[in-house]
Structures are given as structure tokens and as C-alpha cells.
PDB file of C-alpha atoms and ligand atoms in Angstrom:
ATOM      1  CA  MET S   6       0.000   0.000   0.000  1.00  0.00           C
ATOM      2  CA  GLY S   7       1.916   3.058  -1.263  1.00  0.00           C
ATOM      3  CA  ILE S   8       1.315   6.624  -0.264  1.00  0.00           C
ATOM      4  CA  GLU S   9       0.583   9.384  -2.728  1.00  0.00           C
ATOM      5  CA  LYS S  10       2.207  12.640  -1.634  1.00  0.00           C
ATOM      6  CA  THR S  11       0.085  15.694  -1.035  1.00  0.00           C
ATOM      7  CA  GLU S  12       1.522  19.183  -1.120  1.00  0.00           C
ATOM      8  CA  LYS S  13       1.575  20.423   2.459  1.00  0.00           C
ATOM      9  CA  ILE S  14       1.947  19.140   5.999  1.00  0.00           C
ATOM     10  CA  TRP S  15       1.143  21.208   9.072  1.00  0.00           C
ATOM     11  CA  HIS S  16       4.005  21.501  11.564  1.00  0.00           C
ATOM     12  CA  ASN S  17       3.739  23.396  14.854  1.00  0.00           C
ATOM     13  CA  GLY S  18       1.472  26.084  13.393  1.00  0.00           C
ATOM     14  CA  LYS S  19       2.993  26.361   9.900  1.00  0.00           C
ATOM     15  CA  LEU S  20       2.317  24.659   6.589  1.00  0.00           C
ATOM     16  CA  ILE S  21       5.489  23.112   5.176  1.00  0.00           C
ATOM     17  CA  GLY S  22       6.211  21.098   2.042  1.00  0.00           C
ATOM     18  CA  TRP S  23       5.626  17.317   2.171  1.00  0.00           C
ATOM     19  CA  ASP S  24       9.346  16.594   1.699  1.00  0.00           C
ATOM     20  CA  GLU S  25      10.362  19.064   4.405  1.00  0.00           C
ATOM     21  CA  ALA S  26       8.495  17.137   7.105  1.00  0.00           C
ATOM     22  CA  THR S  27      11.569  15.249   8.349  1.00  0.00           C
ATOM     23  CA  ILE S  28      13.110  14.565  11.766  1.00  0.00           C
ATOM     24  CA  HIS S  29      16.611  13.756  13.012  1.00  0.00           C
ATOM     25  CA  VAL S  30      17.436  10.061  13.407  1.00  0.00           C
ATOM     26  CA  LEU S  31      18.320  10.685  17.067  1.00  0.00           C
ATOM     27  CA  SER S  32      14.930  12.203  17.849  1.00  0.00           C
ATOM     28  CA  HIS S  33      13.571  10.608  21.011  1.00  0.00           C
ATOM     29  CA  VAL S  34      10.649   9.057  19.171  1.00  0.00           C
ATOM     30  CA  VAL S  35      12.879   7.017  16.877  1.00  0.00           C
ATOM     31  CA  SER S  36      14.569   5.015  19.619  1.00  0.00           C
ATOM     32  CA  TYR S  37      11.798   4.996  22.188  1.00  0.00           C
ATOM     33  CA  GLY S  38       8.459   5.143  20.326  1.00  0.00           C
ATOM     34  CA  SER S  39       7.486   8.335  22.145  1.00  0.00           C
ATOM     35  CA  ALA S  40       4.636   9.650  20.023  1.00  0.00           C
ATOM     36  CA  VAL S  41       0.875   9.818  20.224  1.00  0.00           C
ATOM     37  CA  PHE S  42      -1.204  10.088  17.105  1.00  0.00           C
ATOM     38  CA  GLU S  43      -4.589   9.874  15.473  1.00  0.00           C
ATOM     39  CA  GLY S  44      -6.136   8.531  12.302  1.00  0.00           C
ATOM     40  CA  ILE S  45      -9.116  10.493  11.028  1.00  0.00           C
ATOM     41  CA  ARG S  46     -11.158  10.205   7.852  1.00  0.00           C
ATOM     42  CA  CYS S  47     -12.448  13.028   5.741  1.00  0.00           C
ATOM     43  CA  TYR S  48     -15.356  11.960   3.528  1.00  0.00           C
ATOM     44  CA  HIS S  49     -16.717  13.276   0.299  1.00  0.00           C
ATOM     45  CA  THR S  50     -20.325  14.259   0.916  1.00  0.00           C
ATOM     46  CA  LYS S  51     -22.963  15.807  -1.337  1.00  0.00           C
ATOM     47  CA  GLN S  52     -22.471  19.008   0.636  1.00  0.00           C
ATOM     48  CA  GLY S  53     -18.655  19.016   0.245  1.00  0.00           C
ATOM     49  CA  SER S  54     -15.808  17.438   2.204  1.00  0.00           C
ATOM     50  CA  ALA S  55     -16.392  16.661   5.856  1.00  0.00           C
ATOM     51  CA  VAL S  56     -14.138  15.335   8.601  1.00  0.00           C
ATOM     52  CA  PHE S  57     -15.646  12.589  10.766  1.00  0.00           C
ATOM     53  CA  ARG S  58     -15.612  13.264  14.521  1.00  0.00           C
ATOM     54  CA  LEU S  59     -12.641  15.598  14.268  1.00  0.00           C
ATOM     55  CA  ARG S  60     -12.978  17.040  17.757  1.00  0.00           C
ATOM     56  CA  ASP S  61     -13.295  13.596  19.349  1.00  0.00           C
ATOM     57  CA  HIS S  62     -10.141  12.425  17.595  1.00  0.00           C
ATOM     58  CA  MET S  63      -8.152  15.490  18.608  1.00  0.00           C
ATOM     59  CA  GLN S  64      -9.469  15.196  22.159  1.00  0.00           C
ATOM     60  CA  ARG S  65      -8.281  11.586  22.235  1.00  0.00           C
ATOM     61  CA  MET S  66      -4.830  12.694  21.084  1.00  0.00           C
ATOM     62  CA  ILE S  67      -4.734  15.248  23.885  1.00  0.00           C
ATOM     63  CA  HIS S  68      -5.764  12.513  26.317  1.00  0.00           C
ATOM     64  CA  SER S  69      -3.093  10.147  24.963  1.00  0.00           C
ATOM     65  CA  ALA S  70      -0.543  12.938  25.418  1.00  0.00           C
ATOM     66  CA  LYS S  71      -1.713  13.570  28.976  1.00  0.00           C
ATOM     67  CA  ILE S  72      -1.065   9.945  29.946  1.00  0.00           C
ATOM     68  CA  TYR S  73       2.513  10.352  28.677  1.00  0.00           C
ATOM     69  CA  ARG S  74       3.012  13.749  30.348  1.00  0.00           C
ATOM     70  CA  MET S  75       3.314  15.481  26.989  1.00  0.00           C
ATOM     71  CA  GLU S  76       2.183  19.083  27.090  1.00  0.00           C
ATOM     72  CA  LEU S  77       1.017  19.821  23.597  1.00  0.00           C
ATOM     73  CA  PRO S  78       1.849  23.304  22.318  1.00  0.00           C
ATOM     74  CA  SER S  79      -1.526  23.569  20.504  1.00  0.00           C
ATOM     75  CA  SER S  80      -5.060  23.668  21.896  1.00  0.00           C
ATOM     76  CA  LEU S  81      -7.970  21.461  20.864  1.00  0.00           C
ATOM     77  CA  ASP S  82      -9.426  24.257  18.738  1.00  0.00           C
ATOM     78  CA  GLU S  83      -6.079  24.932  17.071  1.00  0.00           C
ATOM     79  CA  LEU S  84      -5.567  21.255  16.248  1.00  0.00           C
ATOM     80  CA  CYS S  85      -9.053  20.985  14.743  1.00  0.00           C
ATOM     81  CA  GLN S  86      -8.518  24.100  12.651  1.00  0.00           C
ATOM     82  CA  ALA S  87      -5.108  22.857  11.534  1.00  0.00           C
ATOM     83  CA  ALA S  88      -6.595  19.566  10.315  1.00  0.00           C
ATOM     84  CA  VAL S  89      -9.235  21.413   8.315  1.00  0.00           C
ATOM     85  CA  ASP S  90      -6.525  23.694   6.861  1.00  0.00           C
ATOM     86  CA  VAL S  91      -4.404  20.717   5.805  1.00  0.00           C
ATOM     87  CA  VAL S  92      -7.301  19.094   3.953  1.00  0.00           C
ATOM     88  CA  ARG S  93      -8.263  22.391   2.352  1.00  0.00           C
ATOM     89  CA  VAL S  94      -4.789  23.449   1.262  1.00  0.00           C
ATOM     90  CA  ASN S  95      -4.150  20.029  -0.267  1.00  0.00           C
ATOM     91  CA  LYS S  96      -7.491  20.223  -2.112  1.00  0.00           C
ATOM     92  CA  MET S  97      -8.545  16.776  -0.919  1.00  0.00           C
ATOM     93  CA  ASP S  98     -12.201  15.984  -0.908  1.00  0.00           C
ATOM     94  CA  SER S  99     -11.759  12.639   0.784  1.00  0.00           C
ATOM     95  CA  CYS S 100      -8.656  11.524   2.619  1.00  0.00           C
ATOM     96  CA  TYR S 101      -7.086  10.114   5.747  1.00  0.00           C
ATOM     97  CA  ILE S 102      -5.654  12.617   8.229  1.00  0.00           C
ATOM     98  CA  ARG S 103      -2.715  11.734  10.488  1.00  0.00           C
ATOM     99  CA  PRO S 104      -1.964  14.114  13.368  1.00  0.00           C
ATOM    100  CA  ILE S 105       1.094  13.044  15.370  1.00  0.00           C
ATOM    101  CA  ALA S 106       2.725  14.581  18.427  1.00  0.00           C
ATOM    102  CA  LEU S 107       6.246  13.300  18.979  1.00  0.00           C
ATOM    103  CA  ARG S 108       9.211  13.818  21.263  1.00  0.00           C
ATOM    104  CA  GLY S 109      11.900  15.375  19.115  1.00  0.00           C
ATOM    105  CA  TYR S 110      15.657  15.862  19.030  1.00  0.00           C
ATOM    106  CA  GLY S 111      17.566  16.770  22.191  1.00  0.00           C
ATOM    107  CA  ASP S 112      18.305  14.416  25.033  1.00  0.00           C
ATOM    108  CA  VAL S 113      19.199  10.861  24.027  1.00  0.00           C
ATOM    109  CA  GLY S 114      18.422   9.201  27.367  1.00  0.00           C
ATOM    110  CA  VAL S 115      15.166   7.437  28.108  1.00  0.00           C
ATOM    111  CA  SER S 116      13.583  10.317  30.025  1.00  0.00           C
ATOM    112  CA  PRO S 117      11.800  12.454  27.446  1.00  0.00           C
ATOM    113  CA  LEU S 118      11.058  15.384  29.718  1.00  0.00           C
ATOM    114  CA  SER S 119      13.462  17.868  28.152  1.00  0.00           C
ATOM    115  CA  ASN S 120      12.914  16.911  24.515  1.00  0.00           C
ATOM    116  CA  PRO S 121      10.845  19.260  22.357  1.00  0.00           C
ATOM    117  CA  ILE S 122       7.349  18.214  21.329  1.00  0.00           C
ATOM    118  CA  GLU S 123       6.636  18.478  17.646  1.00  0.00           C
ATOM    119  CA  ILE S 124       3.169  18.178  16.139  1.00  0.00           C
ATOM    120  CA  TYR S 125       2.636  17.310  12.504  1.00  0.00           C
ATOM    121  CA  ILE S 126      -0.631  16.860  10.637  1.00  0.00           C
ATOM    122  CA  ALA S 127      -0.538  15.208   7.227  1.00  0.00           C
ATOM    123  CA  CYS S 128      -3.261  13.943   4.921  1.00  0.00           C
ATOM    124  CA  TRP S 129      -3.384  11.660   1.901  1.00  0.00           C
ATOM    125  CA  GLY S 130      -5.835   9.553  -0.071  1.00  0.00           C
ATOM    126  CA  TRP S 131      -6.477   6.159   1.492  1.00  0.00           C
ATOM    127  CA  GLY S 132      -9.105   3.675   0.336  1.00  0.00           C
ATOM    128  CA  ALA S 133     -10.380   0.485   1.967  1.00  0.00           C
ATOM    129  CA  TYR S 134      -7.782  -0.642   4.531  1.00  0.00           C
ATOM    130  CA  LEU S 135      -8.486  -4.382   4.436  1.00  0.00           C
ATOM    131  CA  GLY S 136      -8.884  -4.681   0.637  1.00  0.00           C
ATOM    132  CA  SER S 137     -11.199  -3.224  -1.978  1.00  0.00           C
ATOM    133  CA  ASP S 138     -14.004  -5.806  -1.554  1.00  0.00           C
ATOM    134  CA  ALA S 139     -13.671  -6.037   2.225  1.00  0.00           C
ATOM    135  CA  ILE S 140     -16.608  -3.803   3.111  1.00  0.00           C
ATOM    136  CA  ASP S 141     -19.089  -5.797   0.991  1.00  0.00           C
ATOM    137  CA  GLN S 142     -17.566  -9.263   0.883  1.00  0.00           C
ATOM    138  CA  GLY S 143     -15.906  -9.469   4.288  1.00  0.00           C
ATOM    139  CA  VAL S 144     -12.456 -10.849   5.098  1.00  0.00           C
ATOM    140  CA  ASP S 145     -10.889 -13.939   6.662  1.00  0.00           C
ATOM    141  CA  VAL S 146      -9.019 -13.390   9.929  1.00  0.00           C
ATOM    142  CA  CYS S 147      -7.304 -15.381  12.662  1.00  0.00           C
ATOM    143  CA  VAL S 148      -6.946 -15.165  16.409  1.00  0.00           C
ATOM    144  CA  SER S 149      -3.410 -13.992  17.037  1.00  0.00           C
ATOM    145  CA  SER S 150      -0.862 -15.930  19.042  1.00  0.00           C
ATOM    146  CA  TRP S 151       0.165 -12.511  20.434  1.00  0.00           C
ATOM    147  CA  ALA S 152      -1.863 -11.047  23.314  1.00  0.00           C
ATOM    148  CA  ARG S 153      -2.651  -7.367  23.746  1.00  0.00           C
ATOM    149  CA  MET S 154      -0.612  -5.457  26.340  1.00  0.00           C
ATOM    150  CA  ALA S 155      -1.436  -6.370  29.932  1.00  0.00           C
ATOM    151  CA  PRO S 156      -3.069  -3.698  32.103  1.00  0.00           C
ATOM    152  CA  ASN S 157      -0.542  -1.382  33.702  1.00  0.00           C
ATOM    153  CA  THR S 158       2.155  -2.133  31.145  1.00  0.00           C
ATOM    154  CA  LEU S 159       1.616   0.002  28.054  1.00  0.00           C
ATOM    155  CA  PRO S 160      -1.641   1.931  28.479  1.00  0.00           C
ATOM    156  CA  SER S 161      -3.987   0.791  25.725  1.00  0.00           C
ATOM    157  CA  MET S 162      -6.277   3.798  26.161  1.00  0.00           C
ATOM    158  CA  ALA S 163      -3.467   5.931  24.763  1.00  0.00           C
ATOM    159  CA  LYS S 164      -3.111   5.795  21.002  1.00  0.00           C
ATOM    160  CA  ALA S 165       0.662   5.763  21.318  1.00  0.00           C
ATOM    161  CA  ALA S 166       3.191   4.745  18.698  1.00  0.00           C
ATOM    162  CA  ALA S 167       4.797   2.141  20.979  1.00  0.00           C
ATOM    163  CA  ASN S 168       1.516   0.186  21.187  1.00  0.00           C
ATOM    164  CA  TYR S 169       1.791  -0.438  17.482  1.00  0.00           C
ATOM    165  CA  MET S 170       4.845  -2.647  17.946  1.00  0.00           C
ATOM    166  CA  ASN S 171       2.348  -5.092  19.474  1.00  0.00           C
ATOM    167  CA  SER S 172      -0.073  -4.374  16.607  1.00  0.00           C
ATOM    168  CA  GLN S 173       2.709  -5.088  14.107  1.00  0.00           C
ATOM    169  CA  LEU S 174       3.342  -8.519  15.624  1.00  0.00           C
ATOM    170  CA  ILE S 175      -0.374  -9.318  15.342  1.00  0.00           C
ATOM    171  CA  ARG S 176      -0.696  -8.056  11.806  1.00  0.00           C
ATOM    172  CA  MET S 177       2.532  -9.547  10.417  1.00  0.00           C
ATOM    173  CA  GLU S 178       1.638 -12.967  11.768  1.00  0.00           C
ATOM    174  CA  ALA S 179      -1.861 -12.727  10.259  1.00  0.00           C
ATOM    175  CA  VAL S 180      -0.711 -11.531   6.837  1.00  0.00           C
ATOM    176  CA  LEU S 181       2.158 -14.029   6.576  1.00  0.00           C
ATOM    177  CA  ASN S 182      -0.323 -16.821   7.337  1.00  0.00           C
ATOM    178  CA  GLY S 183      -2.690 -15.605   4.608  1.00  0.00           C
ATOM    179  CA  TYR S 184      -5.249 -13.737   6.719  1.00  0.00           C
ATOM    180  CA  ALA S 185      -6.399 -10.157   6.307  1.00  0.00           C
ATOM    181  CA  GLU S 186      -6.085  -9.337  10.018  1.00  0.00           C
ATOM    182  CA  GLY S 187      -5.521 -10.822  13.472  1.00  0.00           C
ATOM    183  CA  ILE S 188      -7.734 -10.523  16.528  1.00  0.00           C
ATOM    184  CA  ALA S 189      -5.778 -10.361  19.765  1.00  0.00           C
ATOM    185  CA  LEU S 190      -6.898 -11.692  23.112  1.00  0.00           C
ATOM    186  CA  ASP S 191      -6.146  -9.893  26.347  1.00  0.00           C
ATOM    187  CA  PRO S 192      -3.616 -11.424  28.780  1.00  0.00           C
ATOM    188  CA  SER S 193      -6.377 -13.477  30.438  1.00  0.00           C
ATOM    189  CA  GLY S 194      -7.493 -14.966  27.116  1.00  0.00           C
ATOM    190  CA  LEU S 195     -10.601 -12.860  26.526  1.00  0.00           C
ATOM    191  CA  VAL S 196     -11.284 -11.178  23.172  1.00  0.00           C
ATOM    192  CA  SER S 197      -9.609  -7.769  23.000  1.00  0.00           C
ATOM    193  CA  GLU S 198      -9.291  -6.162  19.548  1.00  0.00           C
ATOM    194  CA  GLY S 199      -7.718  -6.348  16.107  1.00  0.00           C
ATOM    195  CA  SER S 200      -4.300  -4.842  15.410  1.00  0.00           C
ATOM    196  CA  GLY S 201      -6.059  -1.621  14.412  1.00  0.00           C
ATOM    197  CA  GLU S 202      -9.763  -2.259  14.961  1.00  0.00           C
ATOM    198  CA  ASN S 203     -12.364  -2.970  17.622  1.00  0.00           C
ATOM    199  CA  VAL S 204     -14.405  -6.176  17.418  1.00  0.00           C
ATOM    200  CA  PHE S 205     -18.179  -6.629  17.364  1.00  0.00           C
ATOM    201  CA  LEU S 206     -20.278  -9.824  17.418  1.00  0.00           C
ATOM    202  CA  VAL S 207     -23.956 -10.330  16.700  1.00  0.00           C
ATOM    203  CA  VAL S 208     -25.615 -13.119  18.666  1.00  0.00           C
ATOM    204  CA  ASP S 209     -29.370 -13.723  18.402  1.00  0.00           C
ATOM    205  CA  GLY S 210     -29.998 -10.125  17.363  1.00  0.00           C
ATOM    206  CA  THR S 211     -27.869  -8.593  20.127  1.00  0.00           C
ATOM    207  CA  VAL S 212     -24.630  -6.760  19.364  1.00  0.00           C
ATOM    208  CA  TRP S 213     -21.721  -7.643  21.658  1.00  0.00           C
ATOM    209  CA  THR S 214     -18.395  -5.843  22.008  1.00  0.00           C
ATOM    210  CA  PRO S 215     -15.672  -6.249  24.633  1.00  0.00           C
ATOM    211  CA  PRO S 216     -15.621  -3.667  27.415  1.00  0.00           C
ATOM    212  CA  ILE S 217     -12.858  -1.107  27.414  1.00  0.00           C
ATOM    213  CA  ALA S 218     -11.077  -2.853  30.294  1.00  0.00           C
ATOM    214  CA  THR S 219     -10.206  -5.702  27.932  1.00  0.00           C
ATOM    215  CA  CYS S 220      -7.088  -3.825  26.868  1.00  0.00           C
ATOM    216  CA  GLY S 221      -8.461  -2.198  23.739  1.00  0.00           C
ATOM    217  CA  LEU S 222      -8.455   1.316  22.383  1.00  0.00           C
ATOM    218  CA  GLN S 223     -11.637   3.285  22.953  1.00  0.00           C
ATOM    219  CA  GLY S 224     -12.461   3.433  19.275  1.00  0.00           C
ATOM    220  CA  ILE S 225     -14.343   6.418  17.968  1.00  0.00           C
ATOM    221  CA  THR S 226     -15.961   4.256  15.286  1.00  0.00           C
ATOM    222  CA  ARG S 227     -16.882   1.818  18.072  1.00  0.00           C
ATOM    223  CA  ALA S 228     -18.543   4.614  20.050  1.00  0.00           C
ATOM    224  CA  SER S 229     -20.356   5.786  16.914  1.00  0.00           C
ATOM    225  CA  LEU S 230     -21.676   2.289  16.218  1.00  0.00           C
ATOM    226  CA  LEU S 231     -22.927   1.951  19.784  1.00  0.00           C
ATOM    227  CA  THR S 232     -24.835   5.208  19.254  1.00  0.00           C
ATOM    228  CA  LEU S 233     -26.243   3.906  15.967  1.00  0.00           C
ATOM    229  CA  CYS S 234     -27.329   0.646  17.640  1.00  0.00           C
ATOM    230  CA  ASP S 235     -29.195   2.762  20.140  1.00  0.00           C
ATOM    231  CA  ASP S 236     -30.820   4.786  17.342  1.00  0.00           C
ATOM    232  CA  LEU S 237     -31.783   1.614  15.473  1.00  0.00           C
ATOM    233  CA  LYS S 238     -33.057  -0.082  18.668  1.00  0.00           C
ATOM    234  CA  ILE S 239     -30.520  -2.899  18.375  1.00  0.00           C
ATOM    235  CA  PRO S 240     -29.711  -4.242  21.861  1.00  0.00           C
ATOM    236  CA  VAL S 241     -26.037  -3.999  22.887  1.00  0.00           C
ATOM    237  CA  ARG S 242     -23.945  -5.780  25.528  1.00  0.00           C
ATOM    238  CA  GLN S 243     -20.468  -4.564  26.441  1.00  0.00           C
ATOM    239  CA  GLU S 244     -19.184  -7.668  28.170  1.00  0.00           C
ATOM    240  CA  SER S 245     -16.161  -9.931  28.275  1.00  0.00           C
ATOM    241  CA  ILE S 246     -16.163 -12.293  25.319  1.00  0.00           C
ATOM    242  CA  PRO S 247     -14.501 -15.714  25.420  1.00  0.00           C
ATOM    243  CA  ARG S 248     -12.563 -16.699  22.285  1.00  0.00           C
ATOM    244  CA  GLU S 249     -14.956 -19.501  21.313  1.00  0.00           C
ATOM    245  CA  MET S 250     -17.892 -17.104  21.164  1.00  0.00           C
ATOM    246  CA  LEU S 251     -16.244 -15.575  18.075  1.00  0.00           C
ATOM    247  CA  TYR S 252     -16.726 -18.856  16.199  1.00  0.00           C
ATOM    248  CA  LEU S 253     -20.361 -19.281  17.282  1.00  0.00           C
ATOM    249  CA  ALA S 254     -21.596 -15.741  16.611  1.00  0.00           C
ATOM    250  CA  ASP S 255     -24.083 -15.132  13.786  1.00  0.00           C
ATOM    251  CA  GLU S 256     -22.035 -12.166  12.559  1.00  0.00           C
ATOM    252  CA  VAL S 257     -18.664 -10.665  13.480  1.00  0.00           C
ATOM    253  CA  PHE S 258     -17.249  -7.389  12.202  1.00  0.00           C
ATOM    254  CA  LEU S 259     -14.318  -5.062  12.830  1.00  0.00           C
ATOM    255  CA  SER S 260     -14.625  -1.315  13.281  1.00  0.00           C
ATOM    256  CA  GLY S 261     -12.068   1.449  12.957  1.00  0.00           C
ATOM    257  CA  THR S 262     -11.275   4.631  11.115  1.00  0.00           C
ATOM    258  CA  ALA S 263      -9.136   2.807   8.556  1.00  0.00           C
ATOM    259  CA  ALA S 264     -11.192  -0.417   8.316  1.00  0.00           C
ATOM    260  CA  GLU S 265     -14.536   1.408   8.769  1.00  0.00           C
ATOM    261  CA  LEU S 266     -16.987  -1.494   9.226  1.00  0.00           C
ATOM    262  CA  THR S 267     -15.559  -4.692   7.826  1.00  0.00           C
ATOM    263  CA  PRO S 268     -17.492  -7.974   8.085  1.00  0.00           C
ATOM    264  CA  LEU S 269     -15.641 -11.212   8.856  1.00  0.00           C
ATOM    265  CA  ARG S 270     -16.320 -14.306   6.751  1.00  0.00           C
ATOM    266  CA  SER S 271     -14.233 -16.671   8.815  1.00  0.00           C
ATOM    267  CA  ILE S 272     -12.021 -16.761  11.885  1.00  0.00           C
ATOM    268  CA  ASP S 273      -9.264 -19.402  12.079  1.00  0.00           C
ATOM    269  CA  LYS S 274     -10.878 -20.962   8.979  1.00  0.00           C
ATOM    270  CA  ILE S 275     -14.164 -21.483  10.861  1.00  0.00           C
ATOM    271  CA  GLN S 276     -17.063 -19.983   8.903  1.00  0.00           C
ATOM    272  CA  ILE S 277     -18.910 -17.195  10.683  1.00  0.00           C
ATOM    273  CA  GLY S 278     -22.692 -17.430  10.251  1.00  0.00           C
ATOM    274  CA  LYS S 279     -23.421 -17.878   6.553  1.00  0.00           C
ATOM    275  CA  GLY S 280     -19.852 -16.919   5.598  1.00  0.00           C
ATOM    276  CA  ARG S 281     -20.826 -13.504   4.278  1.00  0.00           C
ATOM    277  CA  ARG S 282     -21.926 -10.113   5.563  1.00  0.00           C
ATOM    278  CA  GLY S 283     -24.898 -10.521   7.912  1.00  0.00           C
ATOM    279  CA  PRO S 284     -28.036  -8.362   8.079  1.00  0.00           C
ATOM    280  CA  ILE S 285     -27.186  -6.364  11.207  1.00  0.00           C
ATOM    281  CA  THR S 286     -23.670  -5.646   9.930  1.00  0.00           C
ATOM    282  CA  GLN S 287     -25.214  -4.425   6.684  1.00  0.00           C
ATOM    283  CA  GLN S 288     -27.807  -2.307   8.483  1.00  0.00           C
ATOM    284  CA  LEU S 289     -25.111  -0.634  10.587  1.00  0.00           C
ATOM    285  CA  GLN S 290     -22.875  -0.122   7.534  1.00  0.00           C
ATOM    286  CA  GLU S 291     -25.722   1.500   5.594  1.00  0.00           C
ATOM    287  CA  GLU S 292     -26.560   3.826   8.454  1.00  0.00           C
ATOM    288  CA  PHE S 293     -22.902   4.697   9.094  1.00  0.00           C
ATOM    289  CA  PHE S 294     -22.033   5.375   5.443  1.00  0.00           C
ATOM    290  CA  ALA S 295     -25.273   7.312   4.870  1.00  0.00           C
ATOM    291  CA  ILE S 296     -24.299   9.695   7.668  1.00  0.00           C
ATOM    292  CA  VAL S 297     -20.608  10.066   6.835  1.00  0.00           C
ATOM    293  CA  ARG S 298     -21.363  10.549   3.136  1.00  0.00           C
ATOM    294  CA  GLY S 299     -24.086  13.048   3.874  1.00  0.00           C
ATOM    295  CA  THR S 300     -26.993  11.143   2.330  1.00  0.00           C
ATOM    296  CA  LYS S 301     -28.733  11.118   5.711  1.00  0.00           C
ATOM    297  CA  PRO S 302     -28.801  14.056   8.117  1.00  0.00           C
ATOM    298  CA  ASP S 303     -25.824  14.375  10.468  1.00  0.00           C
ATOM    299  CA  ARG S 304     -28.084  14.051  13.502  1.00  0.00           C
ATOM    300  CA  HIS S 305     -25.220  13.594  15.969  1.00  0.00           C
ATOM    301  CA  ASN S 306     -23.077  16.468  14.647  1.00  0.00           C
ATOM    302  CA  TRP S 307     -20.273  14.140  13.676  1.00  0.00           C
ATOM    303  CA  LEU S 308     -19.130  15.995  10.573  1.00  0.00           C
ATOM    304  CA  THR S 309     -16.926  19.078  10.325  1.00  0.00           C
ATOM    305  CA  PRO S 310     -17.273  20.656   6.869  1.00  0.00           C
ATOM    306  CA  VAL S 311     -14.092  21.567   4.966  1.00  0.00           C
ATOM    307  CA  PRO S 312     -14.406  24.435   2.530  1.00  0.00           C
ATOM    308  CA  VAL S 313     -12.624  22.950  -0.528  1.00  0.00           C
ATOM    309  CA  PRO S 314     -13.699  22.410  -4.120  1.00  0.00           C
ATOM    310  CA  ALA S 315     -14.443  18.741  -4.852  1.00  0.00           C
ATOM    311  CA  THR S 316     -11.431  17.754  -6.941  1.00  0.00           C
ATOM    312  CA  THR S 317      -9.020  15.070  -5.768  1.00  0.00           C
ATOM    313  CA  ALA S 318     -11.112  12.051  -4.867  1.00  0.00           C
ATOM    314  CA  ALA S 319      -9.388   9.336  -2.827  1.00  0.00           C
ATOM    315  CA  ARG S 320     -12.288   6.882  -3.021  1.00  0.00           C
TER     316      ARG S 320
HETATM  317  C1  LIG U 429      -5.572  -0.807  18.221  1.00  0.00           C
HETATM  318  C2  LIG U 429      -6.766  -0.112  17.685  1.00  0.00           C
HETATM  319  N1  LIG U 429      -7.981  -0.454  18.151  1.00  0.00           N
HETATM  320  C3  LIG U 429      -9.090   0.138  17.703  1.00  0.00           C
HETATM  321  C4  LIG U 429      -9.042   1.126  16.727  1.00  0.00           C
HETATM  322  C5  LIG U 429     -10.291   1.781  16.249  1.00  0.00           C
HETATM  323  O1  LIG U 429     -10.361   3.106  16.702  1.00  0.00           O
HETATM  324  P1  LIG U 429     -11.067   4.243  15.872  1.00  0.00           P
HETATM  325  O2  LIG U 429     -12.436   3.745  15.582  1.00  0.00           O
HETATM  326  O3  LIG U 429     -11.068   5.406  16.767  1.00  0.00           O
HETATM  327  O4  LIG U 429     -10.275   4.439  14.632  1.00  0.00           O
HETATM  328  C6  LIG U 429      -7.792   1.518  16.226  1.00  0.00           C
HETATM  329  C7  LIG U 429      -7.685   2.569  15.218  1.00  0.00           C
HETATM  330  O5  LIG U 429      -7.341   3.674  15.549  1.00  0.00           O
HETATM  331  C8  LIG U 429      -6.632   0.891  16.715  1.00  0.00           C
HETATM  332  O6  LIG U 429      -5.424   1.216  16.245  1.00  0.00           O
END
């Protein structure tokens, strides 16, 4: 999956050229993974480009930073405005936005406290994360042999770069074994999350998802889907899920900014339900995409409009 350059990247309050957005190899983040970041989607809607849950994403980045004692030099409002500016100046009408706050060049010891904090916000076109047919056809996944981080080790509520070393182990193992993604268990063996997605099951008409204590990220797509279940009067249970329940569920799907809502056809080569997207997954997808693409009213105020001409379509 290559990346197509856009023109500008926002850095600490200024727009710089894509190729100028570089850091020194001895920056703290390179050796020690000291960065917090976000992944945000901007959708093409009939009314123009719109960023999905921008404020919630930026708030989560501020929260991730707080856990790591990083004092960000920009406020929530400034970060939101900067993201809109980046999309606008790059003339994107749909794209993926990546804000990242990292510990920069200075001290080379483990303590990051005297290193400068740099914030960058980039955007680029990014289509379906788990393959072009994934949203309609579903994908085949496995349960990973790697567990998610134990509580009180690396905080999973922080979307921190270091957590993605664990995600990389999960995803590499899955891909090298021919699967689209891996689902990790928590250290006690309960279902946690995918390498970059939350997990949902449908059992007898009820939607299940692991509680946040099961070492997962508090996904913003996850929260949105719980709201949509409420709207659509679909019962929800946020409870611990044993591994074997994955195989017995009528439907299983992954949620995340990159993966959006991706149905699972099989897990560990065991067919899920009828081996294709199930009706509740489809209903939630239709509702979600109708809102983010502006074909249904934005009744929860999830979209931030971006004033750009519709030109460069990413998907
Ligand atoms: C580990 C992990 N879990 C869950 C998610 C889903 O979160 P969101 O819906 O906010 O993108 C992500 C993606 O950011 C992730 O990286």
C-alpha cells in the first residue's frame, strides 16, 4: 500500500512542504516510540468534504498525550482548525488525516522530559484498509498468538506509537499466514481487539463488544456504532467475550477509522454465520455510510465541513 504525496503538511502552526516534514534520526521518538497520534477520515459528501468526529479524535490525542506527560503546544481548537486547513490546502475531498505529536531531538536518554514536542498533521488519499471488496464481501481473519498489552504495562487507552509494535506482531503474523487481520486476546485470554480495529459480534440479534477494560483502544468508530445501535433499537452488551464465542456468533465485524466497518467471513478458517456479511452488519454499515457521506442528516453532529472544491477524490 503506497502513499501518494500531497503538497503540504502542518508543523507546529505552519504549513510546510511534504518533503520538508523530516526529523533527526536521534529524535527521542525514533529510539523509544514516544509519540501519540490519530487517524481520522475526511469523507466526500454531497455538501462538500467533511471530517468525521474531528474534535473527538483530537481530544483523544490530547488525552493520549496527557497519559505520557506530553504538554502539547496547541489547543484542541487549534488542532481541529489545523486539520481542516491541511485538507483544504491540499485540495482533498476525501482523505485520511494523520496528526502526530512526537518527542523530538535533544536528550538521548530514556527520560523524554526535556525533549521538544513536535506536532505534525498530514493527509493523503487512502481507500479500503483491508482490501477493496472487504466492506461488501468481508475478510478472513485469525486469532493472534500474540496477546494485547497487559493492564498497567503500556496503556492501551493511549493511542501511542509504541503500542503499534504489538499491533505489528499481530498483523505480520496474520498476513504471513494468509489472513487479512488478526484478533488479539487480552492477557487473560478474553477477546480484546484487532491490530487496528475494535471487534463486534452479533448473537441472536444482540450486538456484543468487549468492554474497554479488555485492553483495547476506545475506538471512535466503536462509540459511533454503539450510538447507531441505540438509534436503530438494536440491543447492545459490552461484556467480556470468550474466544470460542467468536466462532459461534451469527455475525462478526471489525470497526475502525481505517477499516470502517468490515465484516468477517471466517475466523481461524471457521465460517462465521453464513460466511458472508450478515443483516445487522449491513444495516449498521448502511446507516454509518449514509451519515458520513451526507446522504442522511448528520443528527449527531459528527461531521466538520471543509471548505474545498471537490477535486481530488481518494475513493
Ligand atoms: C488498536 C486499535 N484499536 C481500535 C481502533 C479503532 O479506533 P477508531 O475507531 O477510533 O479508529 C484503532 C484505530 O485507531 C486501533 O489502532
